[in-house]
């Protein structure tokens, strides 16, 4: 009696995969693009700050030189006209003139409603940080109007209260907004020859009589906004390129993974003894390395099938001579 047993298929342990091919392809494709975009953004940010600082300093010194050479602090009307013309350009935020002696001080900004709040803030900055040139002012006009409104005495006309209340409501949206200024200070002296000499911070005092101290605040808000938009455009471009690269990588790897999965399934099917079933994998597209791999595995299956067919014993014969 012959007992035929069918060997149980060999169960191979499945090795857990930490990261699949899809994830690896996306990471290797997208991460370099994102890293390049981040590095470009950092470089542009640092360069932008340096360039803005240089432009601000040059602009402040230029405006200071022009005003110092023409300003006459003895004529009130002429001083006001010159200062209003000086803050007319969008880059010049304020001009502060402190004449020597008992002459009155002149302070003018591009927003006259901010003068009474901006001037004390500038004085506090120059007093507390005398060597600094970066002055940041936080808009506190709404709080100042609110304090003035709360301090009104009984009997104050309603028109005053209504005006202060209207200013509080109008300025509440800008409360706390920060504006950065590049502050340039210069001393203007009249030399014995009748000309004017300028003393910037760090310079030696020129010979002659001090006429006035000049403080100018400049800001490049429009240029800074344009550079910020340029930086955003660079980041958006890098993000778009990264998404496009991810889409291309996903499509390419999806085909690769699909073929590998099909080949793996066919190999597992053949390992169970089903060598008579051909391995058919739809790779799609033109013939490439994946097509060569599928063809080689199919040839291996055919060779194994033929070899095993030759090794199998023939069935029992029923010869007549026996």
XYZ file of C-alpha atoms in Angstrom:
322
model
C 0.000 0.000 0.000
C 1.423 3.281 -1.069
C 0.549 6.411 0.835
C 1.007 9.662 -0.989
C 1.299 12.756 1.097
C 1.245 16.289 -0.144
C 3.867 18.415 1.566
C 2.521 21.449 3.301
C 3.525 24.692 1.644
C 6.452 26.388 3.187
C 5.316 29.366 5.208
C 7.840 32.131 5.085
C 7.710 34.703 7.830
C 6.657 38.140 6.684
C 9.193 40.796 7.462
C 7.498 43.990 8.570
C 8.295 46.935 6.346
C 9.015 50.200 8.084
C 8.778 52.447 5.029
C 7.241 51.465 1.725
C 8.549 52.309 -1.731
C 5.861 54.954 -2.205
C 6.928 56.777 0.942
C 10.631 56.460 0.152
C 10.134 57.815 -3.360
C 8.089 60.755 -2.104
C 10.591 61.573 0.611
C 13.623 61.378 -1.663
C 11.851 63.516 -4.272
C 10.074 66.126 -2.164
C 12.478 66.657 0.738
C 15.388 68.005 -1.386
C 13.047 70.482 -3.089
C 11.596 71.631 0.221
C 15.061 71.865 1.773
C 16.244 73.962 -1.172
C 13.211 76.234 -0.836
C 13.775 76.643 2.908
C 17.471 77.388 2.415
C 16.629 79.935 -0.289
C 14.081 81.586 1.997
C 16.607 81.853 4.830
C 19.266 83.317 2.528
C 16.821 85.821 1.041
C 15.588 86.834 4.502
C 19.093 87.468 5.811
C 20.092 89.278 2.640
C 16.904 91.352 2.699
C 17.545 92.533 6.243
C 21.127 93.440 5.446
C 20.195 95.299 2.267
C 17.320 97.142 3.932
C 19.603 98.206 6.767
C 22.165 99.536 4.300
C 19.525 101.383 2.269
C 17.940 102.831 5.402
C 21.258 104.134 6.688
C 22.189 105.618 3.327
C 18.773 107.228 2.964
C 18.879 108.666 6.477
C 22.324 110.154 5.925
C 21.304 111.618 2.574
C 18.187 113.301 3.955
C 20.134 114.510 6.980
C 22.797 116.053 4.770
C 20.231 117.840 2.612
C 18.302 119.241 5.563
C 21.397 120.164 7.529
C 22.771 122.222 4.671
C 19.583 124.233 4.033
C 17.567 124.302 7.258
C 17.201 127.679 8.978
C 15.873 127.242 12.515
C 15.398 130.989 12.983
C 12.449 131.212 10.600
C 9.465 129.270 12.008
C 7.430 129.343 8.812
C 10.377 128.255 6.700
C 11.227 125.445 9.128
C 7.679 124.102 9.021
C 7.630 124.224 5.225
C 10.972 122.469 4.924
C 10.053 119.746 7.415
C 6.704 119.099 5.726
C 8.555 118.752 2.418
C 11.099 116.438 4.046
C 8.442 113.959 5.275
C 6.524 114.067 2.004
C 8.426 111.100 0.485
C 7.018 107.764 1.691
C 10.409 106.649 3.006
C 10.859 109.533 5.480
C 8.693 109.009 8.563
C 9.662 111.852 10.902
C 12.129 114.697 11.414
C 13.110 116.060 14.814
C 15.064 119.310 15.092
C 16.480 120.453 18.444
C 18.143 123.865 18.071
C 20.894 124.898 20.431
C 19.965 127.310 23.164
C 16.383 128.291 23.954
C 14.951 128.021 20.461
C 11.799 125.886 20.205
C 11.973 122.263 19.142
C 10.431 121.107 15.858
C 8.990 117.657 15.321
C 7.094 116.615 12.222
C 5.990 113.179 11.025
C 4.190 111.919 7.972
C 1.043 111.610 10.114
C 0.453 114.731 12.175
C -2.108 112.962 14.345
C 0.709 110.697 15.563
C 3.150 113.471 16.482
C 1.967 113.863 20.062
C 2.400 110.108 20.721
C 5.397 109.376 18.508
C 7.556 112.190 19.853
C 7.541 111.027 23.533
C 8.213 107.459 22.369
C 11.209 108.679 20.352
C 12.520 110.657 23.329
C 12.260 107.596 25.557
C 14.074 105.484 22.966
C 16.938 107.967 22.578
C 17.223 108.344 26.339
C 17.123 104.639 27.209
C 19.061 103.312 24.195
C 21.377 106.089 23.064
C 23.544 103.909 20.845
C 20.779 102.110 18.983
C 19.531 103.048 15.526
C 16.597 100.631 15.193
C 13.518 102.236 16.720
C 10.280 100.237 16.879
C 7.123 102.140 17.734
C 3.929 100.381 18.792
C 0.809 102.340 17.938
C -0.761 103.433 21.235
C -2.903 106.290 19.960
C -6.156 104.522 20.793
C -5.049 104.083 24.415
C -3.951 107.711 24.593
C -7.317 108.960 23.314
C -9.071 106.553 25.662
C -7.084 107.916 28.606
C -7.878 111.475 27.567
C -11.554 110.559 27.307
C -11.607 109.048 30.775
C -9.838 112.095 32.213
C -12.358 114.657 31.049
C -13.826 116.817 33.725
C -17.561 117.177 34.287
C -18.990 119.890 32.137
C -16.752 119.154 29.164
C -18.627 119.903 25.939
C -20.199 116.879 24.286
C -18.426 117.712 21.043
C -15.070 117.031 22.722
C -16.272 113.709 24.077
C -17.691 112.718 20.706
C -14.441 113.642 18.980
C -12.355 111.590 21.393
C -14.728 108.644 21.175
C -14.614 108.770 17.390
C -10.810 108.749 17.446
C -10.785 105.766 19.817
C -13.065 103.807 17.507
C -11.084 104.777 14.410
C -7.692 103.870 15.880
C -8.652 100.704 17.750
C -7.900 98.564 14.697
C -4.298 99.875 14.591
C -3.722 99.444 18.317
C -0.422 97.698 19.009
C 0.770 97.618 15.409
C 4.569 97.887 15.254
C 6.506 100.084 12.844
C 10.296 99.903 12.592
C 12.364 103.003 11.839
C 16.012 103.533 11.056
C 17.051 106.516 13.170
C 19.861 108.785 12.037
C 21.221 111.464 14.366
C 23.499 114.263 13.237
C 24.854 117.402 14.824
C 25.046 120.492 12.617
C 27.822 123.004 13.328
C 28.711 126.346 11.805
C 32.427 126.493 11.199
C 34.520 129.649 11.596
C 34.565 129.967 7.803
C 30.772 130.229 7.669
C 30.131 126.760 6.267
C 28.234 123.942 7.929
C 29.821 120.740 9.174
C 28.013 117.533 10.123
C 28.812 115.251 13.026
C 27.422 111.727 12.674
C 27.625 109.240 15.563
C 31.237 108.189 16.047
C 32.690 111.239 14.253
C 34.921 113.786 15.932
C 33.306 117.077 16.818
C 33.995 119.630 14.096
C 35.235 123.088 14.958
C 32.599 125.747 15.266
C 29.302 126.446 16.983
C 26.497 123.940 17.373
C 23.390 125.044 15.475
C 20.999 122.147 16.059
C 20.691 118.406 16.464
C 18.806 116.610 13.728
C 17.091 113.223 14.145
C 15.510 111.551 11.132
C 13.510 108.327 11.002
C 13.178 106.487 7.730
C 11.286 103.333 6.894
C 11.149 101.263 3.722
C 7.725 99.770 4.218
C 6.878 99.532 0.515
C 10.236 98.022 -0.417
C 10.042 95.628 2.509
C 6.542 94.569 1.440
C 7.755 94.021 -2.136
C 10.654 91.879 -0.925
C 8.297 89.949 1.350
C 6.041 89.241 -1.632
C 9.087 88.075 -3.568
C 9.975 85.720 -0.738
C 6.439 84.353 -0.661
C 6.601 83.820 -4.429
C 9.824 81.818 -4.025
C 8.259 79.671 -1.309
C 5.100 79.100 -3.350
C 7.185 78.167 -6.396
C 9.170 75.654 -4.350
C 5.957 74.216 -2.947
C 4.452 73.906 -6.438
C 7.612 72.222 -7.762
C 7.607 69.866 -4.785
C 3.972 68.917 -5.427
C 4.698 68.362 -9.130
C 7.729 66.218 -8.292
C 5.661 64.272 -5.776
C 2.961 63.620 -8.375
C 5.506 62.433 -10.952
C 7.287 60.260 -8.394
C 4.006 58.780 -7.164
C 2.949 57.854 -10.690
C 6.322 56.327 -11.534
C 6.648 54.385 -8.292
C 3.034 53.239 -8.443
C 3.781 51.384 -11.681
C 6.973 49.951 -10.197
C 5.216 48.797 -7.034
C 2.325 47.329 -9.011
C 4.706 45.233 -11.115
C 6.710 44.143 -8.049
C 3.538 43.101 -6.220
C 2.367 41.136 -9.242
C 5.750 39.421 -9.581
C 5.755 38.616 -5.856
C 2.280 37.101 -6.080
C 3.270 35.030 -9.110
C 6.451 33.830 -7.383
C 4.482 32.827 -4.275
C 1.966 31.011 -6.486
C 4.790 29.146 -8.222
C 6.427 28.287 -4.893
C 3.293 26.293 -4.007
C 3.927 24.014 -6.958
C 1.795 25.745 -9.572
C 4.532 25.948 -12.167
C 2.190 25.254 -15.033
C 0.502 28.636 -14.748
C 2.250 31.312 -16.776
C 3.316 34.537 -15.097
C 1.510 37.392 -16.747
C 2.130 40.905 -15.504
C 0.763 43.969 -17.233
C 3.624 46.404 -16.932
C 2.178 48.901 -19.363
C 4.073 51.349 -21.502
C 7.090 50.559 -23.580
C 9.406 47.631 -22.762
C 11.878 48.522 -20.052
C 13.810 46.921 -17.205
C 10.593 45.801 -15.516
C 9.532 44.028 -18.693
C 12.934 42.315 -18.853
C 12.525 41.218 -15.212
C 9.087 39.722 -15.859
C 10.387 37.944 -18.980
C 13.368 36.493 -17.083
C 11.149 35.214 -14.266
C 8.768 33.645 -16.781
C 11.691 31.878 -18.469
C 12.822 30.637 -15.062
C 9.329 29.281 -14.391
C 9.259 27.460 -17.732
C 12.720 25.976 -17.118
C 11.729 24.779 -13.639
C 8.506 23.333 -14.959
C 10.318 21.394 -17.698
C 13.009 20.172 -15.301
C 10.473 18.973 -12.758
C 8.458 17.302 -15.514
C 11.494 15.258 -16.528
C 12.255 14.292 -12.935
C 8.754 13.104 -12.130
C 8.381 9.273 -12.403
C 6.179 7.970 -15.202
C 2.818 6.454 -14.323
C 2.401 2.610 -13.906
C 2.446 0.772 -17.280
C 0.172 -2.149 -18.237
C 2.373 -4.163 -20.655
C 0.767 -7.178 -22.428
C 3.729 -9.517 -21.929
C 3.358 -9.638 -18.182
